[in-house]
């Protein structure tokens, strides 16, 4: 049992006692371990608990002031791994920020590595949800800044998807600079960042999400650049050397790479995709970020008509397409607390000890992950 905080509809925090059942390590990042398991109180729900080690910059912050929590407090959408509660604990003289998040069992990158292929209907369903998530972010003036298959979690059986990991997300109002070409994982990095633009815009997420969607439809990475220059060369090979207008719009210098004619996106798929998929890819993969179709408009494309059809179609596993009709609404209410009777529970600390002994990842090992 531990003291934590919940988030009210208006974004204020309220104190709450949290109880968890046993849980196991289900993922890890550079600065975090993510455990999955059962939350017992104040709500009964399967959750992910992301434990983030504070670094030199965040050491003095209260957990409520930690940037990822601040951002997640502003968001709530069915296609986002929402922040439900948070708390902090100490280990090895460090503060660990603990985020209790919505959980889904399948990470897209792991599925891809296991050779899972998505059929066109499932690829449409997942793409629709991914763009619903970034439409919600754009409505809140937030950019995710690291959309990639490792941060896309799914439930393959029900067809649900959620965007996770808001550790790099930024609020547009702060007018911060992106810090140049190393933001966003290379394969998913848009041309303006590759060319050195330092402005955050929602168009960054549109490019990254389209690269992820391409993987769903074509079962391969779109631009697998070996380094920044190679990534630029691959993009220019498809879309051609940026025009004067593109360069002006991005506010960057001319890239010093060979000038090439546009070959077109069709040359990049081993098998031809449906014309409506190319229409979508061409509307969002534009060198000029200002010309990329906004997420809310992407959701209206004919590509997704099948998702709106009533009665709902069946997927290849026999289950109906999930009901995604309200995903285009940008306002979703946080779930209210459900009181449950106290049960004989393991605390998170005890569960963590168990998961330590049963997994190769431990808090001790994680000390080496600090920046
Ligand atoms: N809500 C969740 N439900 C299920 N699995 C999750 C969830 N959140 C994260 N994971 C898993 O844990 C992994 C690491 O989480 P996350 O990406 O948030 O950590 P990170 O430290 O910010 O990562 P990075 O090093 O990429 O910045 C993810 O790739 C995913 O496999």
XYZ file of N, CA and C in Angstrom, residues 118-119 121-123 125-126 129 154-160 312-322:
78
model
N 0.557 -7.564 -40.322
C -0.804 -7.065 -40.108
C -1.545 -7.079 -41.434
N -2.825 -7.517 -41.425
C -3.573 -7.423 -42.685
C -4.050 -5.977 -42.855
N -6.933 -4.519 -43.064
C -7.971 -3.996 -42.171
C -7.376 -3.634 -40.812
N -6.564 -4.518 -40.241
C -5.949 -4.217 -38.952
C -5.024 -3.003 -39.066
N -4.269 -2.918 -40.168
C -3.371 -1.764 -40.348
C -4.187 -0.471 -40.362
N -7.149 -0.012 -38.868
C -7.699 0.205 -37.516
C -6.629 0.828 -36.613
N -5.403 0.283 -36.678
C -4.327 0.795 -35.811
C -3.893 2.197 -36.249
N -6.279 4.804 -35.003
C -6.128 5.106 -33.576
C -4.875 5.951 -33.320
N -0.381 -2.291 -28.198
C -1.621 -2.760 -28.814
C -2.202 -3.930 -28.027
N -3.464 -4.191 -28.292
C -4.054 -5.460 -27.880
C -4.473 -6.140 -29.184
N -3.684 -7.090 -29.612
C -3.901 -7.714 -30.934
C -5.246 -8.407 -31.027
N -5.718 -8.884 -29.871
C -6.965 -9.623 -29.939
C -8.154 -8.668 -30.139
N -8.193 -7.551 -29.374
C -9.343 -6.631 -29.508
C -9.132 -5.592 -30.606
N -7.876 -5.378 -31.027
C -7.595 -4.384 -32.072
C -7.402 -2.977 -31.536
N -7.162 -2.850 -30.224
C -6.935 -1.514 -29.658
C -5.460 -1.128 -29.714
N -20.603 -3.105 -37.807
C -19.146 -3.150 -37.820
C -18.647 -4.456 -38.446
N -17.629 -4.314 -39.271
C -17.054 -5.471 -39.979
C -16.314 -6.381 -39.010
N -16.120 -7.619 -39.418
C -15.341 -8.558 -38.591
C -13.885 -8.535 -39.029
N -12.982 -8.634 -38.070
C -11.548 -8.732 -38.381
C -11.198 -10.191 -38.664
N -9.955 -10.442 -39.104
C -9.584 -11.805 -39.498
C -9.634 -12.780 -38.315
N -9.545 -12.269 -37.073
C -9.635 -13.180 -35.923
C -11.085 -13.426 -35.500
N -12.045 -12.909 -36.296
C -13.461 -13.159 -36.011
C -14.081 -12.100 -35.120
N -13.237 -11.219 -34.524
C -13.796 -10.182 -33.643
C -14.196 -8.970 -34.460
N -15.227 -8.259 -33.956
C -15.658 -7.029 -34.633
C -14.586 -5.960 -34.545
N -14.559 -5.071 -35.533
C -13.716 -3.877 -35.428
C -14.108 -3.167 -34.132
N -13.134 -2.724 -33.319
C -13.543 -2.024 -32.090
C -14.321 -0.755 -32.419
